[in-house]
Structure formats: C-alpha cells, structure tokens
Tab-separated table of C-alpha atoms in Angstrom:
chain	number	residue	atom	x	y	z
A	74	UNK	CA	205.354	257.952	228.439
A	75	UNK	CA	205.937	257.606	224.505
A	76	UNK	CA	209.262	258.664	225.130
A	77	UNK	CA	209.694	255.444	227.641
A	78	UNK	CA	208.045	253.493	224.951
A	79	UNK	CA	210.995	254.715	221.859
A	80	UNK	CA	213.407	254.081	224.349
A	81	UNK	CA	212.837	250.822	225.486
A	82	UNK	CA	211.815	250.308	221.899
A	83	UNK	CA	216.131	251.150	220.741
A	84	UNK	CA	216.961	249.474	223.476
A	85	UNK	CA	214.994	245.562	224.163
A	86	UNK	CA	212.988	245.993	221.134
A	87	UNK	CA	209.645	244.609	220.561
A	88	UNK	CA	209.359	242.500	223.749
A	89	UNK	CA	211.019	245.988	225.861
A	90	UNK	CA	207.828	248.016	224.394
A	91	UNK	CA	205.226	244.907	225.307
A	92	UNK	CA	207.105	245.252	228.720
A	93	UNK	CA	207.288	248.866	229.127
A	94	UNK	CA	203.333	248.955	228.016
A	95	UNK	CA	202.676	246.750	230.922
A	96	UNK	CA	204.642	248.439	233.210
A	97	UNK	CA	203.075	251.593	232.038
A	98	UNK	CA	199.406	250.057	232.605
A	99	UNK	CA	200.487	249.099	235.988
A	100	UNK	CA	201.926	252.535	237.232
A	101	UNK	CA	198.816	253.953	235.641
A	102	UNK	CA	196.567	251.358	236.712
A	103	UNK	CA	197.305	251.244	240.485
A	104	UNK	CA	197.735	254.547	241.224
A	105	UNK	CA	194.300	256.454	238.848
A	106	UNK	CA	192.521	254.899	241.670
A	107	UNK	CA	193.523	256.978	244.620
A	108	UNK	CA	193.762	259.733	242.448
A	109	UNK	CA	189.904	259.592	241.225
A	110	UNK	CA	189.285	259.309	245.546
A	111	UNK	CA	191.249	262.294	245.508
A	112	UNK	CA	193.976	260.856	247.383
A	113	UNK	CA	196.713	262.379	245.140
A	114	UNK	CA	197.258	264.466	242.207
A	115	UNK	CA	197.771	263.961	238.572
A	116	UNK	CA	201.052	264.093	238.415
A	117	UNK	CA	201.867	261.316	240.651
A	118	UNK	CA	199.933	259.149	238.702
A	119	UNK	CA	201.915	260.104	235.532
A	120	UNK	CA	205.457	259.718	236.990
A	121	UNK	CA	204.408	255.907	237.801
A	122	UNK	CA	203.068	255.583	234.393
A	123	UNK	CA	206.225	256.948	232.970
A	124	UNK	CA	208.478	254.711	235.440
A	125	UNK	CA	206.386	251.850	234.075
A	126	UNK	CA	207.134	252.785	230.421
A	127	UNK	CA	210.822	253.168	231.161
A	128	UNK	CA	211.851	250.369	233.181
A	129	UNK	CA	208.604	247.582	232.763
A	130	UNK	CA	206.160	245.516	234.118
A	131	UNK	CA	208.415	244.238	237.039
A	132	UNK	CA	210.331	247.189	238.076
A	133	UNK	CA	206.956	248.874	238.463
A	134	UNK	CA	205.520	246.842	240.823
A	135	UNK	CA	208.897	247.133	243.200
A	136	UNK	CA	209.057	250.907	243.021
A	137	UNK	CA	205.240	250.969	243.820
A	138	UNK	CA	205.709	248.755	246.897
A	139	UNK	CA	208.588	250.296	247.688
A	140	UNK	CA	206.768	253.759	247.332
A	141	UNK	CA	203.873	252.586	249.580
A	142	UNK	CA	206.305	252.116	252.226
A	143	UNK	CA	208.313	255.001	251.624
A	144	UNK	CA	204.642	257.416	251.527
A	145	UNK	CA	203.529	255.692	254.942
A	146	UNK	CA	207.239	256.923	256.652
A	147	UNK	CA	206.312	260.452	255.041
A	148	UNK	CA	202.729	260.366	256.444
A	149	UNK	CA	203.250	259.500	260.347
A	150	UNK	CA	206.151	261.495	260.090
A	151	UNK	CA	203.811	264.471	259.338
A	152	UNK	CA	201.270	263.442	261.543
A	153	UNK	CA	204.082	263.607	264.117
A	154	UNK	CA	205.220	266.696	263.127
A	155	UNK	CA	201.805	268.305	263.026
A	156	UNK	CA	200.687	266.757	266.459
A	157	UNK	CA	197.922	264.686	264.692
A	158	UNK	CA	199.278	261.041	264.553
A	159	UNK	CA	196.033	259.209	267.169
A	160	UNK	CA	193.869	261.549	264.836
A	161	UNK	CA	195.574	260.276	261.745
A	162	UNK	CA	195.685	256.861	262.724
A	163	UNK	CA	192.105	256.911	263.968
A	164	UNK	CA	191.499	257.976	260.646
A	165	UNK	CA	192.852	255.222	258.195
A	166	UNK	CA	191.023	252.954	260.268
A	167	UNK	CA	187.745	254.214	260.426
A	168	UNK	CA	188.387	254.882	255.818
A	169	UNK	CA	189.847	250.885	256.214
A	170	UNK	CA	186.859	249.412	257.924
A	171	UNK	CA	184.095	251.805	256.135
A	172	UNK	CA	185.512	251.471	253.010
A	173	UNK	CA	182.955	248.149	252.147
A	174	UNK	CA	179.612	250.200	252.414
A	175	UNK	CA	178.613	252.485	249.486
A	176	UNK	CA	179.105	256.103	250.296
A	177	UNK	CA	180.561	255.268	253.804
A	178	UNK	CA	183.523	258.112	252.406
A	179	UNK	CA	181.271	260.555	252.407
A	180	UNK	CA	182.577	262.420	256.030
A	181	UNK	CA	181.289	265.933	255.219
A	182	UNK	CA	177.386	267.396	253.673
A	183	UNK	CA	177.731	268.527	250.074
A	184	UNK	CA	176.950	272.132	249.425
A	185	UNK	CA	173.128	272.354	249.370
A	186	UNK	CA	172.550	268.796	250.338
A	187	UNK	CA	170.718	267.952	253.639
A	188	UNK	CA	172.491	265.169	254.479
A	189	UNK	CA	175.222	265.280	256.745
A	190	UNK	CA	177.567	262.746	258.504
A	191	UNK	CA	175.647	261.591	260.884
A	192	UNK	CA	172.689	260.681	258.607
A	193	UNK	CA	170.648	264.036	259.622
A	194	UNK	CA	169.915	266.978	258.330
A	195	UNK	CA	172.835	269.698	257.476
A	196	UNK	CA	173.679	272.096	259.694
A	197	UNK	CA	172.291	275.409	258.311
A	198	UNK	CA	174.295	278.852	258.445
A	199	UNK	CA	172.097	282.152	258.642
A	200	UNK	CA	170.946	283.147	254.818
A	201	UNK	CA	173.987	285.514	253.284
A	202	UNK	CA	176.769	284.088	255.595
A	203	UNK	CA	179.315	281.033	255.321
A	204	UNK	CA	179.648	278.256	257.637
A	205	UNK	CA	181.744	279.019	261.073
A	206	UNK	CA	185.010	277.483	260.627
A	207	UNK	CA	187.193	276.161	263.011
A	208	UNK	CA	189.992	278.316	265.417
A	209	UNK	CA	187.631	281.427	264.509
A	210	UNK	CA	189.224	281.391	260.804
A	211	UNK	CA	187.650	283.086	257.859
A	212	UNK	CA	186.068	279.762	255.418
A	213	UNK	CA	189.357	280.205	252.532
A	214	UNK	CA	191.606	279.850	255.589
A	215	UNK	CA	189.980	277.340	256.890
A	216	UNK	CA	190.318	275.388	253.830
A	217	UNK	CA	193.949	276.199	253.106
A	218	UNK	CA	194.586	274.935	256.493
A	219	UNK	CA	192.881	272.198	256.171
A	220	UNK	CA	194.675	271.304	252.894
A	221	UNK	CA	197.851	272.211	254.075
A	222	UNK	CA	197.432	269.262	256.873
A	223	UNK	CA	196.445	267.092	254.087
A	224	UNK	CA	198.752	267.346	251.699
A	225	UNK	CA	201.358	264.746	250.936
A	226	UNK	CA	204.341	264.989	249.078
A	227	UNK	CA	203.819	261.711	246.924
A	228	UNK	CA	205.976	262.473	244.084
A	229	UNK	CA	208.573	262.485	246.308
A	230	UNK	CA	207.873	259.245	247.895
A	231	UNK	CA	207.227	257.743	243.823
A	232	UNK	CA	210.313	259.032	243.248
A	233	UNK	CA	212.562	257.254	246.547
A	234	UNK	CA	210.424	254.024	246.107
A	235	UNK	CA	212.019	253.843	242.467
A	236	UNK	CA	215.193	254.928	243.230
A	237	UNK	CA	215.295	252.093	245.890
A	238	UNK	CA	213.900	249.874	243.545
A	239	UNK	CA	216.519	250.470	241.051
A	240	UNK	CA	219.135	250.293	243.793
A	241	UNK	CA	217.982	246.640	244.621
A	242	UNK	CA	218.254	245.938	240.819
A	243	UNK	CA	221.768	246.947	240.770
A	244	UNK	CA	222.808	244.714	243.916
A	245	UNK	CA	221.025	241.980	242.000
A	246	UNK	CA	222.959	242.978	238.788
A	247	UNK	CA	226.141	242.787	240.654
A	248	UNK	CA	225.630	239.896	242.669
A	249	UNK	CA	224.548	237.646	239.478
A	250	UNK	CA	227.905	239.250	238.086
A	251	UNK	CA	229.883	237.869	240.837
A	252	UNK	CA	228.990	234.259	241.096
C-alpha cells in the first residue's frame, strides 16, 4: 500500500495521495469486515486496500461492486459443482434474515460450552474420544472437508472485479476521447 501511495504521489500529486488514501480506506474498510466474520482471508483484504491506494477512492468502489458480482458467479458456480446450491442458498438466507439478533451466527457449540444450536445443551462425546463426524470420517478430515466446501477463491474474484473495473475506465477514456 505505501508503494500505491509514492506512486500516485509521482504521478497526481498531493490530491492523487488524498485519493489513493481514500481509496485505500475503502478497500480496507469494506472488506476487514467479512474478514473479522471469517468470511475471507487476509490477503483479500490487502489486495483491495492496495487497489484502493493505486487507483483511488472511485475506482475502488467499482472494482468492489464489480467483485461482489464476480464472487457470487464463483459461489453458485461451486455450489453447482459440489451439488450443494438449495443448501447454499438456504444458507445465505437463513445468515441474511438472522443476521439482526446478537449471536444469531453462532450455528455450531464452542468447545466446552453447553450451548448448542438449538438453545440446549451440547451434545456430549464419551470422555477420551472426539465427536462422530459426518460420512464415518476421522474429526481432521472432517474438517478439511468441510473447509474444502467452504473455501472461496476471493482473490481471484478481487482481482476480475478490478480488471473489469479498469476495463470500463478505459471505454470511458476512449469514448470521452472520441467526442
């Protein structure tokens, strides 16, 4: 990111940092919120933050709604893929409409809590042995198969939503050029 900042710094000067700082604060801003839900990693949120810096305020807020739409082809198309797009779908509503009450993400018990989904007590496993997983897997492959399912490629879509955000800016470019 301070490398956006020198360059739009040589470049636009004073009012390109000012822009590239907002820009910066909005690739940052919008995205650290999915990623402290867990939604996405790190690294997504630092290639928006460094798209802001480069290219500013504006551009930033095209690539990200361009990336939203671009992430949401990505997603059903895995969901497709994987046989689990009613499941999927089901899904982002139930997060959309429980998203207002406090704790309403909360779909699983916490190790050693004794609350669990469905407001009762957890499920206990015998003392010494994990929890059954699913398909008869072992609990590790459980989880990486579970995480496997989950995972989106989202630097990918960051990186096609500003690409067609920066294609939109050249046809703009060229059609102010031709009039």
């Amino acid at each position: 990111s301070n490398f956006g900042f020198l360059i739009r710094d040589f470049g636009f000067g004073t009012a390109g940092v000012t822009t590239g700082f907002w820009g910066l604060l909005t690739g940052f801003g919008l995205l650290i919120v999915p990623w402290l839900m867990h939604g996405m990693g790190a690294g997504d949120v630092k290639l928006m933050a460094a798209i802001g810096a480069l290219k500013g305020f504006q551009f930033t807020c095209y690539a990200l709604l361009y990336t939203s739409i671009v992430g949401a082809i990505i997603a059903v198309g895995m969901l497709i893929w994987q046989g689990r797009l009613w499941d999927g779908l089901k899904g982002s509503l139930l997060l959309l409409f429980s998203i207002r009450r406090p704790g309403a993400l909360t779909t699983a018990p916490i190790a050693g809590s004794t609350n669990s989904p469905a407001g009762g007590p957890a499920p206990a496993s015998a003392p010494g042995t994990a929890p059954a997983a699913p398909d008869g897997l072992d609990t590790e492959s459980a989880k990486a198969t579970e995480a496997a399912r989950a995972t989106l490629p989202y630097g990918v879509a960051i990186s096609v939503g500003a690409m067609w955000a920066w294609w939109f800016e050249m046809l703009h470019r060229q059609s102010m050029l031709h009039r």
